[in-house]
Each structure stands twice: as structure tokens, then as C-alpha cells.
Short mmCIF file of C-alpha atoms in Angstrom, two decimals:
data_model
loop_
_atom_site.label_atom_id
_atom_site.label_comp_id
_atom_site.label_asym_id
_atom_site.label_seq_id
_atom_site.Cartn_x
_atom_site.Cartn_y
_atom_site.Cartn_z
CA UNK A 63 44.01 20.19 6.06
CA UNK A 64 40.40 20.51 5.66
CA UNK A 65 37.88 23.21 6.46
CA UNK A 66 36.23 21.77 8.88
CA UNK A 67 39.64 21.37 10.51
CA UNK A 68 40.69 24.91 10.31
CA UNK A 69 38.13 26.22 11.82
CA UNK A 70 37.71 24.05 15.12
CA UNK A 71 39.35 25.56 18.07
CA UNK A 72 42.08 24.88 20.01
CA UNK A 73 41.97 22.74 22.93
CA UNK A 74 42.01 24.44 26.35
CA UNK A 75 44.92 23.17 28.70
CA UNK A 76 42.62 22.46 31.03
CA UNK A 77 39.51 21.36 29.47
CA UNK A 78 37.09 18.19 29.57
CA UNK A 79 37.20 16.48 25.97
CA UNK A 80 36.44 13.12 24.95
CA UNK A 81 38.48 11.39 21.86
CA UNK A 82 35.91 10.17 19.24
CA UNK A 83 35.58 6.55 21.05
CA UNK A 84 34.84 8.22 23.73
CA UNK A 85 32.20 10.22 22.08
CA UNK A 86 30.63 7.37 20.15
CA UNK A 87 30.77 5.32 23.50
CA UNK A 88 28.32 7.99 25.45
CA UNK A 89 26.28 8.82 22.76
CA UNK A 90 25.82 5.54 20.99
CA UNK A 91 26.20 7.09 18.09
CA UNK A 92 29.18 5.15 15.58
CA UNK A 93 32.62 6.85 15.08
CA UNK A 94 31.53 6.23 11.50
CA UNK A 95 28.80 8.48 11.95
CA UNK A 96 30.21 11.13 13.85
CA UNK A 97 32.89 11.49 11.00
CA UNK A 98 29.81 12.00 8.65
CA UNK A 99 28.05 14.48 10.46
CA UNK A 100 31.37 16.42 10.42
CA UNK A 101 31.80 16.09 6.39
CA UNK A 102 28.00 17.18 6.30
CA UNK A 103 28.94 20.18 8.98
CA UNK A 104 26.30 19.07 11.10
CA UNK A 105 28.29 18.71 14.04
CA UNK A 106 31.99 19.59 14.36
CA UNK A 107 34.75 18.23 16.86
CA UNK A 108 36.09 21.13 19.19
CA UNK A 109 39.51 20.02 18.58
CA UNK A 110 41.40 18.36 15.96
CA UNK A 111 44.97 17.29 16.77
CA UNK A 112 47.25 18.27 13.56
CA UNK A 113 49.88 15.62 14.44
CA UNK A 114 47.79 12.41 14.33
CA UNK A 115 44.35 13.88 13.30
CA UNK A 116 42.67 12.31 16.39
CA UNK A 117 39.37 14.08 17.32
CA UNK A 118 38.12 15.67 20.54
CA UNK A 119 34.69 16.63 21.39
CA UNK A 120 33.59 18.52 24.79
CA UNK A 121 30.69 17.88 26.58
CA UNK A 122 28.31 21.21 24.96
CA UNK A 123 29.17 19.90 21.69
CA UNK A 124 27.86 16.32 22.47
CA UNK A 125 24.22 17.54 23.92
CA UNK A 126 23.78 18.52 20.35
CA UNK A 127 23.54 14.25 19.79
CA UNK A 128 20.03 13.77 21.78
CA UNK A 129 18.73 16.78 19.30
CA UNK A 130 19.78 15.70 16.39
CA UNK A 131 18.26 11.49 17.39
CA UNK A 132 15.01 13.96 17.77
CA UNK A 133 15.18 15.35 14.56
CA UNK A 134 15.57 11.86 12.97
CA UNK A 135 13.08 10.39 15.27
CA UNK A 136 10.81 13.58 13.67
CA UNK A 137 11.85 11.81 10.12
CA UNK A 138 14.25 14.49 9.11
CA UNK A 139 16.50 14.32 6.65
CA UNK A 140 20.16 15.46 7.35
CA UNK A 141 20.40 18.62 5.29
CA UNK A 142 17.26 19.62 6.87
CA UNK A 143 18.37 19.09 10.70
CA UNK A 144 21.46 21.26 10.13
CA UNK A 145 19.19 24.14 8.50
CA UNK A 146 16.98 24.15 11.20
CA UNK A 147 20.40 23.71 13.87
CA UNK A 148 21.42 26.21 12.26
CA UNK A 149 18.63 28.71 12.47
CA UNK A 150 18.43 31.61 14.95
CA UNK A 151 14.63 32.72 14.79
CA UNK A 152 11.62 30.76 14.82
CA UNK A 153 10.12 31.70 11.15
CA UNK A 154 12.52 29.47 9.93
CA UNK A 155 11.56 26.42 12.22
CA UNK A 156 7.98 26.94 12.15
CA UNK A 157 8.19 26.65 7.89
CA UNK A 158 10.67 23.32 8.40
CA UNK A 159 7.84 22.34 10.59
CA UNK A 160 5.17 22.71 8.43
CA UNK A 161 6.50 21.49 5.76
CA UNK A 162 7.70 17.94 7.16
CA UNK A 163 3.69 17.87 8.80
CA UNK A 164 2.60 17.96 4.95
CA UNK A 165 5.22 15.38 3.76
CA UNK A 166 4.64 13.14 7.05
CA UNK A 167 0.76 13.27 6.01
CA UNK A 168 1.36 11.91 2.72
CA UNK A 169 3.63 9.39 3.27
CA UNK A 170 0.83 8.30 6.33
CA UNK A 171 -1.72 7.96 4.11
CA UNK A 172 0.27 6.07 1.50
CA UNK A 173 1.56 3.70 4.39
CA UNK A 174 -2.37 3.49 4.99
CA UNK A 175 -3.09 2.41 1.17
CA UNK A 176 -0.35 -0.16 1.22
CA UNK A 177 -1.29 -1.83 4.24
CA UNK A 178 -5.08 -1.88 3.95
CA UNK A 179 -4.11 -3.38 0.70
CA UNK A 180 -1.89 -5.83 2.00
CA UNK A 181 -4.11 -6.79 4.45
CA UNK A 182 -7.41 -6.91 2.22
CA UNK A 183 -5.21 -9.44 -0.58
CA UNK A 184 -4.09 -11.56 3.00
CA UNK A 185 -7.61 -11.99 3.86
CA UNK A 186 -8.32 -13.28 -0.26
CA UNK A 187 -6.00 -15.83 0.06
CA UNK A 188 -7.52 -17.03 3.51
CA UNK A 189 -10.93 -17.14 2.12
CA UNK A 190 -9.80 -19.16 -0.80
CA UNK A 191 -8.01 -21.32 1.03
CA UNK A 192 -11.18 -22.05 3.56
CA UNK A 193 -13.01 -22.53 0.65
CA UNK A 194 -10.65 -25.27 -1.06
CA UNK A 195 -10.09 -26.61 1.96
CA UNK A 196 -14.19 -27.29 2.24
CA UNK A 197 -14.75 -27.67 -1.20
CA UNK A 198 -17.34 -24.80 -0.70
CA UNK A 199 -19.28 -24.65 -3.50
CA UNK A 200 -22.83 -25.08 -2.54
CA UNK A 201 -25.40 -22.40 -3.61
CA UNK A 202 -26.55 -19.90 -1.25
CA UNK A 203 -28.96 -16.40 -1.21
CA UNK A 204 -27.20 -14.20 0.86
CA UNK A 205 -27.90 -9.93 1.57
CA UNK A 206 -24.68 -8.05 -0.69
CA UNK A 207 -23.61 -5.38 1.15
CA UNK A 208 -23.42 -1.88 -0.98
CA UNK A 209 -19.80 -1.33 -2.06
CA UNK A 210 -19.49 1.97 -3.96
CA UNK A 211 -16.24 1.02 -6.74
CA UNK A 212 -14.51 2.87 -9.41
CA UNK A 213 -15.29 1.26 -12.42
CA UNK A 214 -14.28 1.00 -16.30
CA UNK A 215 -16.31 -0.24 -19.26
CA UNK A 216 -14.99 -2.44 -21.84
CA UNK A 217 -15.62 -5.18 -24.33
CA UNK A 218 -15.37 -8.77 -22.98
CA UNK A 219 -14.50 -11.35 -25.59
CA UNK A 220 -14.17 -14.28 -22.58
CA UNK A 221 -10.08 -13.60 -22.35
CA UNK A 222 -10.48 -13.73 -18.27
CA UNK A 223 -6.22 -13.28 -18.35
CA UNK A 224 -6.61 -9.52 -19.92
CA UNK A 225 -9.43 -8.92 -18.66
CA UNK A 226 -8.67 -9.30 -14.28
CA UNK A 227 -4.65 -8.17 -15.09
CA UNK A 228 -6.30 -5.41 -16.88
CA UNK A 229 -3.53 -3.53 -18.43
CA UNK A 230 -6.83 -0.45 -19.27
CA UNK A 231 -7.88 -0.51 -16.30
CA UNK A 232 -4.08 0.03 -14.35
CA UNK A 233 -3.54 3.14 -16.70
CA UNK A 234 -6.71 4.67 -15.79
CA UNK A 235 -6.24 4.17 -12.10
CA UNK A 236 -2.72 6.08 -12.25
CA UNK A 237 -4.25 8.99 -14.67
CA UNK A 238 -7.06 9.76 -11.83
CA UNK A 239 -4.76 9.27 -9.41
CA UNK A 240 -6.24 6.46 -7.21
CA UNK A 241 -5.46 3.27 -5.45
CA UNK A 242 -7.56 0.05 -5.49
CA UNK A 243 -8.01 -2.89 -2.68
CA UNK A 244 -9.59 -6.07 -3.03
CA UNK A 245 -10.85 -8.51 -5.29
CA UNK A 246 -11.16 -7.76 -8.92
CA UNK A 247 -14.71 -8.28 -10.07
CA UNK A 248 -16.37 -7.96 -13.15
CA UNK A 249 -20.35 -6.75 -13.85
CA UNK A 250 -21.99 -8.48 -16.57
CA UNK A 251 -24.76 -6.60 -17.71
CA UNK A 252 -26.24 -9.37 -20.38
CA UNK A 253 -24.81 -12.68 -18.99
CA UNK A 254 -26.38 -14.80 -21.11
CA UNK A 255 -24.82 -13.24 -23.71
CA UNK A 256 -21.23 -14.18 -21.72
CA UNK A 257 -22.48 -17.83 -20.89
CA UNK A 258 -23.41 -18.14 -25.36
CA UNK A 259 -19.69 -17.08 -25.75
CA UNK A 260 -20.95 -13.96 -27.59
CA UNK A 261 -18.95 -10.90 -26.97
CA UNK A 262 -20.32 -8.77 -24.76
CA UNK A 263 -19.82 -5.64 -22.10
CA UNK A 264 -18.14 -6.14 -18.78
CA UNK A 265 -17.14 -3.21 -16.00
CA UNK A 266 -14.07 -3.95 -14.07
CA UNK A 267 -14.50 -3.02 -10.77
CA UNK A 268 -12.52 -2.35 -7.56
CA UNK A 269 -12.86 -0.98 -4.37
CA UNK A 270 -11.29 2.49 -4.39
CA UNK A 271 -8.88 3.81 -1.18
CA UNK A 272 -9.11 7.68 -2.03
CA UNK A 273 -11.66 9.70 -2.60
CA UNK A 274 -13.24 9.81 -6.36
CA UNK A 275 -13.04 13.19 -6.90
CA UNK A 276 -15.31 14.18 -10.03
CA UNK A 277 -14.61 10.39 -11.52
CA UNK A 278 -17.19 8.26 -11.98
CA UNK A 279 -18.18 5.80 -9.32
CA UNK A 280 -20.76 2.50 -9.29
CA UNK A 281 -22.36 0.74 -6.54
CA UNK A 282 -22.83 -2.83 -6.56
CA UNK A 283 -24.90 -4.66 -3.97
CA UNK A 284 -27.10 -3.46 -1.44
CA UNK A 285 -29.44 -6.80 -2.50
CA UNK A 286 -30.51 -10.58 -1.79
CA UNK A 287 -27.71 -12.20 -4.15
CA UNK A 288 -27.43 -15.71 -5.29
CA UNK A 289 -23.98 -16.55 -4.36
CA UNK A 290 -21.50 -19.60 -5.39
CA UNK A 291 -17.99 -20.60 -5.51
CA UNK A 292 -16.53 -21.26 -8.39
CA UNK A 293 -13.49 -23.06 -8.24
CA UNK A 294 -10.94 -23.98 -11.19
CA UNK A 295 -10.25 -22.52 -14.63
CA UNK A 296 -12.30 -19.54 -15.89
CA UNK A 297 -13.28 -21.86 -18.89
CA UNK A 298 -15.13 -23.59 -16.96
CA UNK A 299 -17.74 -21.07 -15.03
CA UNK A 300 -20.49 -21.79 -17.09
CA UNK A 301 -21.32 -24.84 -14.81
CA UNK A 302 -21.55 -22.73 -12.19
CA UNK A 303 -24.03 -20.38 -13.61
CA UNK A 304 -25.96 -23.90 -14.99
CA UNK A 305 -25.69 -24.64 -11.36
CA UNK A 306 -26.89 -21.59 -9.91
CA UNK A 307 -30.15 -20.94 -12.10
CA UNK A 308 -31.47 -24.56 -11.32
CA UNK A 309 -31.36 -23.52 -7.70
CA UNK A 310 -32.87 -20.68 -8.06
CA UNK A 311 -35.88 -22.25 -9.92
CA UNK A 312 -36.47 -24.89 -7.49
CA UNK A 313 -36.40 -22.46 -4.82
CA UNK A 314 -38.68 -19.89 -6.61
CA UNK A 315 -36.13 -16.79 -7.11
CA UNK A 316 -36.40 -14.60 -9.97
CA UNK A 317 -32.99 -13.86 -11.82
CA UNK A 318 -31.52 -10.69 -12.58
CA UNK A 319 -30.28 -10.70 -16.42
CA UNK A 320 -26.67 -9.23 -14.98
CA UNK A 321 -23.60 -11.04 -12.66
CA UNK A 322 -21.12 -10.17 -10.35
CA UNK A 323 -18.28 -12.09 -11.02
CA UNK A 324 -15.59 -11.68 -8.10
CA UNK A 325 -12.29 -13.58 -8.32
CA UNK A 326 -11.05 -14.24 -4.70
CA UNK A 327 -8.20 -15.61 -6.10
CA UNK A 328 -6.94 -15.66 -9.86
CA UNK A 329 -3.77 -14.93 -12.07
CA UNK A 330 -2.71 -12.51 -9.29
CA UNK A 331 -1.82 -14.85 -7.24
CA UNK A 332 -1.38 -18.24 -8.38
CA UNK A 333 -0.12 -20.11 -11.78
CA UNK A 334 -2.32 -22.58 -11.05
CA UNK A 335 -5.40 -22.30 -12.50
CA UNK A 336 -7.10 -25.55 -10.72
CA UNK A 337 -7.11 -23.61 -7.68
CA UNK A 338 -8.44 -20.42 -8.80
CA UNK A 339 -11.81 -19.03 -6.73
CA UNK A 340 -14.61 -17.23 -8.17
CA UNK A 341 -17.52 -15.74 -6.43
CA UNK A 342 -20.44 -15.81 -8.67
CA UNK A 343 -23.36 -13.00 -7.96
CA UNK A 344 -26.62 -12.90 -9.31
CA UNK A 345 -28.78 -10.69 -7.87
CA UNK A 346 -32.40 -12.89 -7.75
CA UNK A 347 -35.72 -12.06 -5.73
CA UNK A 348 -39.03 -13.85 -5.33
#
């Protein structure tokens, strides 16, 4: 005999029970489940028949059920629900309280980081597919938004694999403690020193989702850009700079001597590298 079964009482001759179908039946709640919350000694039957070990709950002990679906609803965990059942002054449920407000606001705003980045990578793929789809790779001068990033310098020797799936850059993010959305991009300060194959400097970039803190932050944009897709290899973006500065001498625009490179899509997301998109940003006045 178990302890749970010792100490239930002894049914009245002429009281109102319900067998444990019965139970599960009103409060939708599985026979399965009922037998756990008794293991757990969240909610006990008030009878347990010693002769075939069948189960009897009154009506009291049921209209604990609707609290304890509120208590899950509230996202608490078992062991906590039968504290707090338990619990005969309101110190203790005001702390329970308190505490699952703190633990329901972080796991709000992580819910919050995985969906905006979710959503942010969904929209990547879109726009590279709009731009295959067009073959969109005409030159343009647009205005670049500001977009304040967390950032990390390295040297760029023109491996584009190491250098978006940036194994530096994804250790760095976990020791501040931040999360990133959107497009990796890199900042060429000299890119003619990139385009000559020389190596050369690069800042990965990313758009952060919590505040910096005391980390370093850089803001790109906030200027008339030269913009063009790139699409294919990495190898092969030199064209597109080629491409880009003709424009912008027939059209009378000055050049910055640094690039925004921002890869829509890249080894991310697909194995194929034919289909890889690159923005290309060169910031360029008259």
C-alpha cells in the first residue's frame, strides 16, 4: 500500500464520488494524468478501495482541476503549483508570483529574438528570390538608411566562406551576450585593395536585437549609396564593382574609397553558389 493510499479517507456511506472515469470524463483531464498528479501529491483521490484499488474522487476535490489548468495556463511547472496549493498565506504566493513574472519576461523576450529573426532571414530569401526571378542587377543611387550594428574587425584574405560563417565573430556575440538579425555584411574600408586581391581589413557586421551595453557599436548608412546586385559566386564580385564605378562616372558621382558588401543570401542558406545575392554599397556623391 502506498502513502498516498494510507492517508486518503474513507468513503462516507452516503456520499457523492465519482470513479476515476468519471473524474477524467468531467474534467477532461486523462485518467493518466490524474494518476500523476497523485504520485506528484498534487491532488489526491478521497477514497481508495483496498480490494481492487479503484479510485474515487468527490466533487471539492475535483474544483481543485480548473485551478490547477490556471496554474498551467500561468506556465507553471508542477512542483511549483503544488507549493503554491499548498500555501496558507500570501508571502508565499506573492514570491511564486514574482518570480514566474521574471522568468515569463525572459523567455518573452527570447521568443521576441527568435521570431524577429525568423522573420527578418524569411524576408532575405524573398528578396533574393524577387531578385533572381528579375535578374535585378541594374545599378541604382539610392538614400541608406542609418543602421547602428555591432561590429568586429578582422583581416580579410578574400575567403568569403570564413569570413560570412564567421566562426570569430559567433564567439564574440555569445561572450557579450547578444543576438544578431539580418543579413551579414561586411565594411571594406580600402576596397581597392579587396578588388587587387591584396589582403586587407573587413568589419563584420550585423544588426544587433539587445541592447549594446558598454560594447562597441558602428553605424552604417545614413547616405546616397550606389547600390547593385550581385548575383553568383563571391569570386566573381569584382564585375560588379567594374560595373558599378563606370556608372558612377558617366553619371558624375564621386566614390567613396570603402563598400558595404551585404549578402542577402549566401552559404547560410543555400549550397548553391550560382544563386547566391550580394548587395554591393558604395557610398558616392556629386
Amino acid at each position: 500500500m502506498s502513502g498516498a493510499e494510507k492517508d486518503v479517507k474513507k468513503m462516507p456511506e452516503n456520499g457523492s464520488y465519482y470513479t476515476i472515469g468519471e473524474a477524467s470524463q468531467i474534467t477532461h483531464i486523462s485518467k493518466k494524468t490524474l494518476r500523476f498528479y497523485e504520485k506528484i501529491g498534487l491532488i489526491q483521490p478521497d477514497y481508495v478501495d483496498q480490494a481492487n484499488g479503484y479510485r474515487y474522487y468527490s466533487r471539492q476535490t475535483l474544483l481543485m482541476i480548473p485551478i490547477i489548468k490556471y496554474y498551467k495556463q500561468m506556465g507553471f511547472k508542477l512542483e511549483e503549483m503544488r507549493d503554491n496549493l499548498a500555501s496558507d498565506s500570501y508571502a508565499g504566493h506573492e514570491e511564486s508570483f514574482l518570480n514566474k513574472i521574471g522568468e515569463l519576461r525572459a523567455m518573452e523576450q527570447d521568443i521576441h529574438v527568435a521570431r524577429r529573426s525568423v522573420s527578418d532571414w524569411y524576408q532575405l530569401i524573398v528578396e533574393a528570390n524577387n531578385v533572381l526571378i528579375n535578374n535585378a542587377v541594374e545599378v541604382s543611387v539610392k538614400y541608406q538608411p542609418s543602421l547602428t550594428t555591432c561590429y568586429l574587425e578582422q583581416p580579410f584574405d578574400n575567403d568569403y566562406r570564413a569570413a560570412i560563417i564567421n566562426i570569430d565573430w559567433t564567439n564574440y556575440l555569445e561572450d557579450i551576450g547578444n543576438a544578431i538579425t539580418g543579413p551579414v555584411m561586411l565594411y571594406f574600408p580600402n576596397v581597392r585593395e579587396k578588388l587587387e586581391g591584396r589582403p586587407t581589413t573587413a568589419c563584420i557586421l550585423q544588426e544587433i536585437l539587445r541592447s549594446p551595453g558598454e560594447h562597441p557599436t558602428i553605424t552604417v548608412g545614413g547616405a546616397m549609396m550606389i547600390s547593385c546586385y550581385h548575383i553568383g559566386c563571391h569570386d566573381t564580385i569584382a564585375k560588379t564593382y567594374e560595373k558599378m564605378y563606370r556608372w558612377a562616372d558617366r553619371h558624375g558621382y564621386q566614390c567613396a574609397d570603402s563598400s558595404l558588401e551585404r549578402y542577402v543570401t549566401d552559404y547560410w542558406t543555400l549550397n548553391n553558389e550560382e544563386r547566391f545575392v550580394t548587395e554591393v554599397l558604395i557610398q558616392a556623391e556629386r
